Coordinates of C-alpha atoms and ligand atoms in Angstrom, one line a residue:
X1 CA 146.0 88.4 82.4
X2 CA 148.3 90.6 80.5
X3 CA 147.8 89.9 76.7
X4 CA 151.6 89.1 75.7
X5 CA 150.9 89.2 72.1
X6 CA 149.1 92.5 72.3
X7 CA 150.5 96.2 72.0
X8 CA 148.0 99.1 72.0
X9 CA 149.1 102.3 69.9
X10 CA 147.6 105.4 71.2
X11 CA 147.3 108.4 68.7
X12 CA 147.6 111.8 70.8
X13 CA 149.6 113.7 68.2
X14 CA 147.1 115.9 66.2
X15 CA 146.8 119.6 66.7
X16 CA 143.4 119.6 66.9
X17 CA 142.8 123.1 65.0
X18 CA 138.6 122.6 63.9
X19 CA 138.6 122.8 68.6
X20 CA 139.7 127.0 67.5
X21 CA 141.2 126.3 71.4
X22 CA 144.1 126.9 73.5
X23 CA 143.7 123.7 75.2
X24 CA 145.0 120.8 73.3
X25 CA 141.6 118.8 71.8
X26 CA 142.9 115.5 73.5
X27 CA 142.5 117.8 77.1
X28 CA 139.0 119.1 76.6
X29 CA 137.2 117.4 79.3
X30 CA 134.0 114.5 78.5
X31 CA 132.5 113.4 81.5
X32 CA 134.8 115.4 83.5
X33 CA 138.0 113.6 82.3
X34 CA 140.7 114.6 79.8
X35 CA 139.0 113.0 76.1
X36 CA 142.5 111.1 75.7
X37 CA 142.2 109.6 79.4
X38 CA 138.8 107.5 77.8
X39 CA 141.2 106.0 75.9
X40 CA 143.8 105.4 78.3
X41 CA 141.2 103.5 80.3
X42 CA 139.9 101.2 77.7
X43 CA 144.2 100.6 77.0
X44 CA 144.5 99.3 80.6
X45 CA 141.4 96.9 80.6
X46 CA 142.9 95.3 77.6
X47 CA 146.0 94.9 79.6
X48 CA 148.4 94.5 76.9
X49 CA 152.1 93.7 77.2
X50 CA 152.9 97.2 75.6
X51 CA 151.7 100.7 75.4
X52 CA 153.0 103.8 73.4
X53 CA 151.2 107.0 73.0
X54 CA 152.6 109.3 70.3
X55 CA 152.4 112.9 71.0
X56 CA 153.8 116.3 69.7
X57 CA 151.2 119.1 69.7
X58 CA 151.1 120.7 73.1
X59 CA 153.5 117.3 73.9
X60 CA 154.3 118.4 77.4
X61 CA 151.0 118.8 79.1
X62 CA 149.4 115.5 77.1
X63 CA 152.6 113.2 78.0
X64 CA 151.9 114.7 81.8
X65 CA 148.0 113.3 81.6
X66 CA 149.6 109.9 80.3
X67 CA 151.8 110.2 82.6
X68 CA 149.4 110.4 85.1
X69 CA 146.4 108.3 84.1
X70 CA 148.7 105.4 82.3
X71 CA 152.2 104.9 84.1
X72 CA 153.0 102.4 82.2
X73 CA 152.9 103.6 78.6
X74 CA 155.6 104.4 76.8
X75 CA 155.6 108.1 75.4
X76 CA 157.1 108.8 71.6
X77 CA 157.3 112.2 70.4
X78 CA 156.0 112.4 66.8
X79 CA 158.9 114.5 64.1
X80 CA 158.0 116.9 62.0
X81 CA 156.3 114.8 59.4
X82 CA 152.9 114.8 59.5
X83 CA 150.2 112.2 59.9
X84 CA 148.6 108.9 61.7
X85 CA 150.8 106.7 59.5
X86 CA 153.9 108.5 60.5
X87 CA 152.7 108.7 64.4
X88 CA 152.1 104.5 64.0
X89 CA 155.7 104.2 62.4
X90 CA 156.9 105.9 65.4
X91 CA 155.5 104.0 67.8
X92 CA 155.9 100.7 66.0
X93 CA 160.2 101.7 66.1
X94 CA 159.7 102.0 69.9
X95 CA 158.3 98.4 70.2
X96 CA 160.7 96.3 71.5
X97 CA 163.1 94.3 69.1
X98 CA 161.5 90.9 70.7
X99 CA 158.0 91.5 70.1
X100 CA 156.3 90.3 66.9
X101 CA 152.6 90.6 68.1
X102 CA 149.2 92.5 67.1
X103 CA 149.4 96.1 66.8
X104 CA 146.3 98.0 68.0
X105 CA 146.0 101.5 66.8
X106 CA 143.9 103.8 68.3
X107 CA 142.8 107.4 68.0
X108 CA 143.0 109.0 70.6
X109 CA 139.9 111.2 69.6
X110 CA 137.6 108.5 70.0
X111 CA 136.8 108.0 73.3
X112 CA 133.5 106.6 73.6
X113 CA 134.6 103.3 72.4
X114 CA 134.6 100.5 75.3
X115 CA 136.9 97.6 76.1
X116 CA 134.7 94.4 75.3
X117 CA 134.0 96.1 71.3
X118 CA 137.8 96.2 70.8
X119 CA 138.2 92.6 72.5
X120 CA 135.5 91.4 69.8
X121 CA 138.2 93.3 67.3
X122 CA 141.0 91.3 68.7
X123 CA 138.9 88.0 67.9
X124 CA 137.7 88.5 65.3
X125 CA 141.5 89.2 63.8
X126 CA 142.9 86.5 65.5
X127 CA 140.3 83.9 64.2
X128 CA 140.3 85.0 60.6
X129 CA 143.2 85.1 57.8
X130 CA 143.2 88.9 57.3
X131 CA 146.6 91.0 57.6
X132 CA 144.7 93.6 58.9
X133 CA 141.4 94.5 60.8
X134 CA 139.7 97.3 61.3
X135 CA 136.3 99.3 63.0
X136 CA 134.0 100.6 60.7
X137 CA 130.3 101.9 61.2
X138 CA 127.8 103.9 59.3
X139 CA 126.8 107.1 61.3
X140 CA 123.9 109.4 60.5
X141 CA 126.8 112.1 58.9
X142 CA 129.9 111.0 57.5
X143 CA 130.8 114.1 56.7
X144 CA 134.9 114.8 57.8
X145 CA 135.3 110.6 58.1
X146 CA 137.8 108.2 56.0
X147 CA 135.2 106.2 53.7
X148 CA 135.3 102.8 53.5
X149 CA 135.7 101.8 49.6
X150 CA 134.8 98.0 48.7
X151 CA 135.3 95.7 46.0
X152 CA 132.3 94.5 43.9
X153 CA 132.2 91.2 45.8
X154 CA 132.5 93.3 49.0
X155 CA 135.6 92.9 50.3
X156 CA 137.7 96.0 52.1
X157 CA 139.8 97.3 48.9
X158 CA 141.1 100.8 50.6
X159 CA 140.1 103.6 52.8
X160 CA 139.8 107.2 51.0
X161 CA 139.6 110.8 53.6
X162 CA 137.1 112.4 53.3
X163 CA 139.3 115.5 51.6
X164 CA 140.7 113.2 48.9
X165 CA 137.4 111.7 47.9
X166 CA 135.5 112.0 44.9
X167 CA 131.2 112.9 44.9
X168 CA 130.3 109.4 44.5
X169 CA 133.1 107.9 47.3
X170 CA 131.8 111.0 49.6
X171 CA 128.7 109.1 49.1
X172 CA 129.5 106.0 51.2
X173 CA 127.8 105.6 54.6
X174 CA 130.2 102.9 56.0
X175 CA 133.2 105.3 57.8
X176 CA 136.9 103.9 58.7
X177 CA 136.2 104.5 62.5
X178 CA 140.1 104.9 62.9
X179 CA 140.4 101.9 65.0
X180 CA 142.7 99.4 63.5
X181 CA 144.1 95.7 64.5
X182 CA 147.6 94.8 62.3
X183 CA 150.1 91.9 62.3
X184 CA 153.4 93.7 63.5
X185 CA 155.4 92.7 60.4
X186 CA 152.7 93.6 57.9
X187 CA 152.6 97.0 59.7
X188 CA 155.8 97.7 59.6
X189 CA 156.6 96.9 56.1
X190 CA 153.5 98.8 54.9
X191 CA 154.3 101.6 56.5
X192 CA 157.4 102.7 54.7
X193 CA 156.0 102.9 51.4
X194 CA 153.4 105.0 52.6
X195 CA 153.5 108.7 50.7
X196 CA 152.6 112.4 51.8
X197 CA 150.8 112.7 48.5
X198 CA 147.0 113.5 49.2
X199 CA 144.9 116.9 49.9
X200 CA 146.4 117.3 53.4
X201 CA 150.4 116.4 52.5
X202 CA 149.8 113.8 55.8
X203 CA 151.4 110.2 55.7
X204 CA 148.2 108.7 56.5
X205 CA 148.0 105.0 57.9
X206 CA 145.1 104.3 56.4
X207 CA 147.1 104.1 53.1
X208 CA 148.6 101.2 54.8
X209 CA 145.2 99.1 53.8
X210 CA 145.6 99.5 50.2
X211 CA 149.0 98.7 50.3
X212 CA 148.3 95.9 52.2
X213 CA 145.2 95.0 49.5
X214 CA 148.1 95.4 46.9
X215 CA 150.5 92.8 48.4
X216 CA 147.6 90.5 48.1
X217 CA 147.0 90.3 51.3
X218 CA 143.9 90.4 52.7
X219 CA 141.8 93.1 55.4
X220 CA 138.4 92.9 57.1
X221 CA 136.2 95.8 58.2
X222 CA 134.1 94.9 60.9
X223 CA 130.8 97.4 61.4
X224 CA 130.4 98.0 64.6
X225 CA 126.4 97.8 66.4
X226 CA 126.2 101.3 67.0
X227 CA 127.8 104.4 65.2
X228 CA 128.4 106.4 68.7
X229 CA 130.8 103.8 70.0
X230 CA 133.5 105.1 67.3
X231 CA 132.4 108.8 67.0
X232 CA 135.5 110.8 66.4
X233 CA 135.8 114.0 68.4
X234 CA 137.1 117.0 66.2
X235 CA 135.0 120.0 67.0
X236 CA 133.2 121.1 69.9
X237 CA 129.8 119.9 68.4
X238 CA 130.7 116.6 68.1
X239 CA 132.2 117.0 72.2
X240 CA 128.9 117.9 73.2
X241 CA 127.1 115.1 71.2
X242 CA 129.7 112.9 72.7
X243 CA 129.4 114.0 76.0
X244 CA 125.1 113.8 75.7
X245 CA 125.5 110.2 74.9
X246 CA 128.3 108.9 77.5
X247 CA 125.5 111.1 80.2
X248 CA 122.9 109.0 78.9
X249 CA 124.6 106.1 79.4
X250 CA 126.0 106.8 82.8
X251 CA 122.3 108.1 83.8
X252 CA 120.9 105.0 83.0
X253 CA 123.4 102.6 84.7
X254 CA 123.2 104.6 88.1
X255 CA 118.8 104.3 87.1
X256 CA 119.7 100.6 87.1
X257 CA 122.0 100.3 90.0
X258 CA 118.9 101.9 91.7
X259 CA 119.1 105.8 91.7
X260 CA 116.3 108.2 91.3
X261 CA 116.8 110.3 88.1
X262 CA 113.9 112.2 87.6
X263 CA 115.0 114.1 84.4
X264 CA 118.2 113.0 82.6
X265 CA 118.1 115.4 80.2
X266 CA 119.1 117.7 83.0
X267 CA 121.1 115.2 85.2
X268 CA 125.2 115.3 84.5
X269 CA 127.2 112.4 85.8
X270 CA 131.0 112.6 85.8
X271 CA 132.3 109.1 84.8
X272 CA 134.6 109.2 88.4
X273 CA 131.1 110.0 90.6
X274 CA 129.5 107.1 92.9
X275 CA 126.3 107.1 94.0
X276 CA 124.4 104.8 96.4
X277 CA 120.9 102.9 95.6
X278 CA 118.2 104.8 96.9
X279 CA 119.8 108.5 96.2
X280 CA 117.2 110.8 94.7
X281 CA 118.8 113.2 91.8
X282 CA 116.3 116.0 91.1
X283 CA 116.5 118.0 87.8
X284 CA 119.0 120.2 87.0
X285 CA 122.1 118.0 88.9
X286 CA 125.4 118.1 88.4
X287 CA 127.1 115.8 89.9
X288 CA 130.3 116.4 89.1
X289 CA 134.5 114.6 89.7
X290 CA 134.9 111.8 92.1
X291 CA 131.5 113.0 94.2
X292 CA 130.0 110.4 96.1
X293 CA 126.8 109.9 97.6
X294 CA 125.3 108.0 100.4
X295 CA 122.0 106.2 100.5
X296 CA 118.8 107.7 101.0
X297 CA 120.2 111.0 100.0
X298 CA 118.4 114.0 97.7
X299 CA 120.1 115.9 95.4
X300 CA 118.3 118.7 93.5
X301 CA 116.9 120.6 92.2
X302 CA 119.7 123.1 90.7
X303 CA 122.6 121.8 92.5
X304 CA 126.2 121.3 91.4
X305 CA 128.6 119.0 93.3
X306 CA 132.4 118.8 92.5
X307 CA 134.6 116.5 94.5
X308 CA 132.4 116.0 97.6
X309 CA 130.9 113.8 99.5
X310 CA 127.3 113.6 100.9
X311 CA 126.1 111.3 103.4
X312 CA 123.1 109.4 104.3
X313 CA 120.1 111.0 103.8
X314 CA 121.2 114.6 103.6
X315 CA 119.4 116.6 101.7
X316 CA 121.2 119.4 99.1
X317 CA 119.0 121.6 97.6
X318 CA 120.0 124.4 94.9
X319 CA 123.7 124.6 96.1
X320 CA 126.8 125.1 94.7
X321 CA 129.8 122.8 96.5
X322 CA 133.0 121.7 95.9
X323 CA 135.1 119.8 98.2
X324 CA 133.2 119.7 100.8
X325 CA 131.9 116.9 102.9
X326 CA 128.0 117.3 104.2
X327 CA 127.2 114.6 106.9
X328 CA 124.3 112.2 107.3
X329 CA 121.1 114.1 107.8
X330 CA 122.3 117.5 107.2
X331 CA 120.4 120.1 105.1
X332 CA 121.9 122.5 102.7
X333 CA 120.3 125.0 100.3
X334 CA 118.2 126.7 99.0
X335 CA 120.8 129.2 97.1
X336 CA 124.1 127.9 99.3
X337 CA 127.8 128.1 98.5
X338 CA 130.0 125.8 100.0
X339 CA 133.8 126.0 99.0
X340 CA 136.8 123.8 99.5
X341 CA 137.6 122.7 103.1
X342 CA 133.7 123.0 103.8
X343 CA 132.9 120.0 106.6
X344 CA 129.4 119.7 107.8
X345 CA 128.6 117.8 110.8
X346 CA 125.9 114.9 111.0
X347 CA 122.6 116.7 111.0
X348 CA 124.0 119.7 110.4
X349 CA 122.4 123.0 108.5
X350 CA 123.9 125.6 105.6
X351 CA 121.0 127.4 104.8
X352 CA 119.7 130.3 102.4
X353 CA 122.7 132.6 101.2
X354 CA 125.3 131.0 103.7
X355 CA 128.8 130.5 102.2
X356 CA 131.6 128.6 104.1
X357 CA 135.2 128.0 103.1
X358 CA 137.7 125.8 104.7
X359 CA 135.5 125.8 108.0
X360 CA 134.5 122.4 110.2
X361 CA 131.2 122.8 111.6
X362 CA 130.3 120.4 114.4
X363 CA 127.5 117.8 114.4
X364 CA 123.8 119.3 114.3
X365 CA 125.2 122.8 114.1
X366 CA 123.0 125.6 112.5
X367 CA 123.8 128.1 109.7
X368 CA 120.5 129.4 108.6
X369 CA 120.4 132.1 106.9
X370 CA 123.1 135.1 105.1
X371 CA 126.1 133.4 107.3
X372 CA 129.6 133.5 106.2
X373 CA 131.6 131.4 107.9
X374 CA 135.6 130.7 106.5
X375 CA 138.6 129.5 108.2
X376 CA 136.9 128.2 111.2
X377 CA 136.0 125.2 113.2
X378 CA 132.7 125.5 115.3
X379 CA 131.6 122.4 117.5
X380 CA 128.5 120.5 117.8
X381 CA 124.9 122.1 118.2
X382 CA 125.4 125.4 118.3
X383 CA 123.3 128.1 116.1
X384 CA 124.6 131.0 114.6
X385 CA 122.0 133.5 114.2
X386 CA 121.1 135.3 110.7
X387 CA 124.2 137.3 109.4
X388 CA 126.4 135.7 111.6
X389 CA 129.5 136.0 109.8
X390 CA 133.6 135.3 110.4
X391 CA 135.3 138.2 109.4
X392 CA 138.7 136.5 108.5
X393 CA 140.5 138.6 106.6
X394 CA 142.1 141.7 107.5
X395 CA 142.9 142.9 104.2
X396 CA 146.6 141.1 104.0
X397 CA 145.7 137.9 106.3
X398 CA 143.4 135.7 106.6
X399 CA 142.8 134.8 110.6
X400 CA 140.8 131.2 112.0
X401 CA 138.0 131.5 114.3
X402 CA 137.1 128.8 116.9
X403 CA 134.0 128.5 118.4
X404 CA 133.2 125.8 121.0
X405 CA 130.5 123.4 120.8
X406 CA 126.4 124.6 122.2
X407 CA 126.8 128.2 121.0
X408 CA 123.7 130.8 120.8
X409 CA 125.3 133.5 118.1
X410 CA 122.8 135.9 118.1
X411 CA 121.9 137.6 115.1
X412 CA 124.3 139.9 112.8
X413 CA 127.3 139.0 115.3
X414 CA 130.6 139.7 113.3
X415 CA 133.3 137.5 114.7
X416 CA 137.0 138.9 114.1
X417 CA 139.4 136.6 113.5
X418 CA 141.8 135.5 115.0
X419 CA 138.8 135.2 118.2
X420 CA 137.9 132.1 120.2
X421 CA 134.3 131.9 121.8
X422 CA 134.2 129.1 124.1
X423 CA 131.3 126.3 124.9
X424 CA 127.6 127.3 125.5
X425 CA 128.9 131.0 125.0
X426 CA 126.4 133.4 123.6
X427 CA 126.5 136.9 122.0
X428 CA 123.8 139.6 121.7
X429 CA 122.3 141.0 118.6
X430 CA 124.8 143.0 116.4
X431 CA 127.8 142.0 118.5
X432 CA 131.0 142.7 117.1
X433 CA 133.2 140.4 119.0
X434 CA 136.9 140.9 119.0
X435 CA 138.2 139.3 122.1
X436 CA 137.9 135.8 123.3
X437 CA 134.9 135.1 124.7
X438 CA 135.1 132.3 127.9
X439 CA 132.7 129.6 128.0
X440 CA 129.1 130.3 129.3
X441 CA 129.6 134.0 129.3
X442 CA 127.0 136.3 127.0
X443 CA 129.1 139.0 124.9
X444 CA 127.2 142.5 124.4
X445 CA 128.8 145.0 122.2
X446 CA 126.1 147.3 121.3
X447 CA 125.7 150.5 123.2
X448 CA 122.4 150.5 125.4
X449 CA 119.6 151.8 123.5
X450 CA 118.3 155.8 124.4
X451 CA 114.6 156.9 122.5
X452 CA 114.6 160.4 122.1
X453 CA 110.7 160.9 122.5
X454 CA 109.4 164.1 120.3
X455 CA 112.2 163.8 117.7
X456 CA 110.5 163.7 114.7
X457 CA 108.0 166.4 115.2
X458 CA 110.9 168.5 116.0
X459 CA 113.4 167.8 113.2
X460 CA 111.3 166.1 110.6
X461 CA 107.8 168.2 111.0
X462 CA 105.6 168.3 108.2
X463 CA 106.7 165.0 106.9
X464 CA 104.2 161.6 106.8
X465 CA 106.6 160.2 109.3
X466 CA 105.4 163.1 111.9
X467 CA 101.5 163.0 110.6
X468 CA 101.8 159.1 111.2
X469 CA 103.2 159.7 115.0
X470 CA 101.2 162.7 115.9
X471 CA 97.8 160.2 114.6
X472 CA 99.5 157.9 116.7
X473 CA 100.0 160.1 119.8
X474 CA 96.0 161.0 119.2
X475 CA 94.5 157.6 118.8
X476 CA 96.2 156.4 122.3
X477 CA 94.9 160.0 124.1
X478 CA 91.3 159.5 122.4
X479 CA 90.9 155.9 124.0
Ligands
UD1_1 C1 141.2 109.8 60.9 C2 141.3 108.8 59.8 C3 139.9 108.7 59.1 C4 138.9 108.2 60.1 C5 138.9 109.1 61.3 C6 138.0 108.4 62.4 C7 143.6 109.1 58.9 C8 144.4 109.6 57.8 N1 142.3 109.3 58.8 O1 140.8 111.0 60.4 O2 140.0 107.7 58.0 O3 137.6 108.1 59.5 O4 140.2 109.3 61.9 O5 137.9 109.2 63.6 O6 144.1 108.4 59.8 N2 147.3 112.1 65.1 C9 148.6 111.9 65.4 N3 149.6 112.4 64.5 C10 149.3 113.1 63.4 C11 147.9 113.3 63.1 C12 146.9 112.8 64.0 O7 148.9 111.3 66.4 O8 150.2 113.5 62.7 C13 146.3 111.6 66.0 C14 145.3 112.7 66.5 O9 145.7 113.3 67.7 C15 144.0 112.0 66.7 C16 144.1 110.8 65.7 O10 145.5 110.7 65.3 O11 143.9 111.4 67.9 C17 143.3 111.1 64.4 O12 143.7 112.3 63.8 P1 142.7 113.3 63.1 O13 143.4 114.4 62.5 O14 141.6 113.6 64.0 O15 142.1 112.3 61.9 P2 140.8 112.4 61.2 O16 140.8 113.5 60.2 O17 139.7 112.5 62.1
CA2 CA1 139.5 112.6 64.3

């Protein structure tokens, strides 16, 4: 049930800079999606009556990833004054006139942080007197955080950055996690006294607590049971710690729901993948996007999946897919590429160094070994010889090949597209086929074969070629 008295502030207006990256910090992927679309998530579970994301770095490309993951929020562009306690009075003048609810502010830099902590946040607020609640937690390093200064009896008194601290407040454990819960008209007051007088020349909302502390009104912190659930991402180190620790957990919930993991230190597990009890994940998996696997399945090891799907009890062994559907039973790998458009029938085989691309290959159809086959559709149980390959491009164009279903390609056949070869056709070794071939007929390319008997004593005498035949020649006379 949407929470009427509830609007969520996203903060997605930072530049990022300690990323050094072209790509907005918000964008860098965690768990294969955007960092800010974590936060987006946890925003719809809450279900509040009102969203607004602030933006302004790199504005277009973040409000199109709101846009995308979050419909529904309402996207403020942040002016040219800098700082979270300018991006919240932003948002908070985009509220509509009738609302007079909580405000939750959230950075959108933490994305670890999950719905049911926040909804603890919200009652905890809404049960006590305090004009303002907010996260904190006490991580291993501190370094780069807002530290949480208290009064002698313990109580919040203010929140000081890390770049404005003194030694002794740098020596704090308890962090402001950057996840706060205000009364709207507290906020809002608050928020226009707030300066741009600190080390970084910032409005900074966490000023807003002092403010608040001098108004005589009163503000909780509220540790939170583990430090990673708030860990702000600002610097590729802390994206890899973060995205270590969302793996573990996503390893351990698929272990639970009854998946094999043998090593997850080498497992990956995009947040968007499914997998089925009973699927086997060998190390060194990747099992990456909105991949889904079917029961009985075995990934592994060395295999990267993006965007496919796998069915029951196939087996994928040191391959490199992306969408591409492998059928029930089918084998794939060792050391196979399969590219976008791949389709592999029930019981079907890609085997070592075969690489398809945008090619339907029919149920319990064989691919064995050094194969390309792209832009094609072959039909069911046929088997394409080593080095069978589709030679679809002509240099400008790229041409489909369609082979029927019970095919015999024999061995090093180059098909060249645009060719058809139709059911229980064969070819011979080295066939180079570039007509249509009808059904049941056996195409030969390759001239008849002529032995030219004496050759190498003629033209190559002397060599060990020509010792080795002439020993030959006298060990078959001596018998
Ligand atoms: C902020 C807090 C700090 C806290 C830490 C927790 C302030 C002043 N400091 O510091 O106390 O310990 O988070 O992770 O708030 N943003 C805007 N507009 C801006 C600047 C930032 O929308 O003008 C957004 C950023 O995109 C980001 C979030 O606000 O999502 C936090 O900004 P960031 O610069 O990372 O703040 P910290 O220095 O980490
Ligand atoms: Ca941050």
């Amino acid at each position: 049930m949407t929470d009427q008295n509830l609007a969520i502030v996203v903060l997605a207006a930072g530049q990022g800079t300690r990323m050094k990256s072209a790509t907005p910090k918000l964008l860098h992927e965690l768990g294969g999606i955007p960092i800010v679309a974590h936060v987006l998530a946890t925003a719809k579970e809450l279900d509040a009556a009102h969203v607004v994301a602030v933006v302004r770095h790199e504005r277009d490309r973040l409000a199109a990833v709101i846009a995308q993951e979050l419909p529904e929020a309402v996207i403020v562009d942040q002016d040219e004054v800098p700082g979270t306690g300018r991006a919240v009075e932003q948002a908070v003048e985009a509220l509509p006139a009738d609302f007079a609810g909580d405000v939750l502010v959230v950075n959108g830099d933490v994305p670890l942080l999950d719905a049911a902590t926040l909804r603890e946040l919200i009652a905890a607020h809404r049960s006590g007197e305090a004009a303002a609640t907010i996260l904190s937690s006490f991580p291993a390093d501190a370094t780069g955080y807002g530290r949480i200064v208290r009064t002698p009896e313990g109580h919040l008194d203010r929140i000081v950055e890390h770049k404005d601290a003194t030694e002794d407040e740098r020596r704090i454990g308890e962090i402001n996690a950057g996840i706060y819960l205000f009364g709207l008209a507290a906020l809002r007051d608050r928020l226009a006294l707030v300066s741009t007088d600190n080390a970084q020349g910032e409005k900074y909302l966490t000023d807003v607590i002092a403010l608040l502390r001098e108004a005589g009104f009163d503000v909780d912190a509220l540790p939170v049971p583990e430090s990673w659930l708030v860990e702000g991402i600002n610097d590729r180190a802390q994206l890899s710690d973060a995205a270590a620790k969302l793996n573990a957990l996503l390893v351990r919930t698929w272990q639970l729901a009854g998946v094999t993991v043998q090593d997850p230190a080498t497992t990956w597990i995009d947040v968007k993948a499914k997998l089925a009890p009973d699927v086997t994940l060998l190390p060194g998996t990747q099992i990456r996007g909105a991949t889904v696997v079917k029961t009985g399945a075995t990934i592994g090891p060395d295999t990267t999946l993006l965007d496919c799907e796998v069915g029951e009890g196939a087996t994928v062994k040191r391959a490199d897919a992306t969408l591409s559907v492998i059928g029930a039973g089918a084998t794939v790998g060792p050391f196979s590429y399969l590219r976008p458009g791949t389709v592999l029938g029930a019981g079907g085989k890609i085997g070592t160094f075969s690489e398809t691309k945008n090619a339907v290959i029919g149920e319990g159809t064989k691919l064995a070994h050094f194969n390309y086959v792209g832009d094609a559709e072959v039909g069911a149980r046929g088997n394409l010889g080593a080095g069978v390959i589709t030679a679809n491009y002509d240099g400008v164009n790229k041409h489909r090949t369609e082979i029927g279903s019970d095919v015999r390609i024999s061995t090093n056949t180059v098909l060249v597209a645009p060719v058809r070869m139709g059911d229980g056709a064969y070819t011979g070794a080295g066939t180079v086929v570039r007509k249509d071939v009808p059904a049941g007929a056996l195409a030969i390319t390759v001239a008849p074969q002529r032995n030219i008997e004496g050759w190498v004593a003629e033209k190559r005498p002397g060599t060990d070629a020509d010792r080795a035949a002439k020993a030959a020649d006298a060990a078959e006379s001596g018998e």
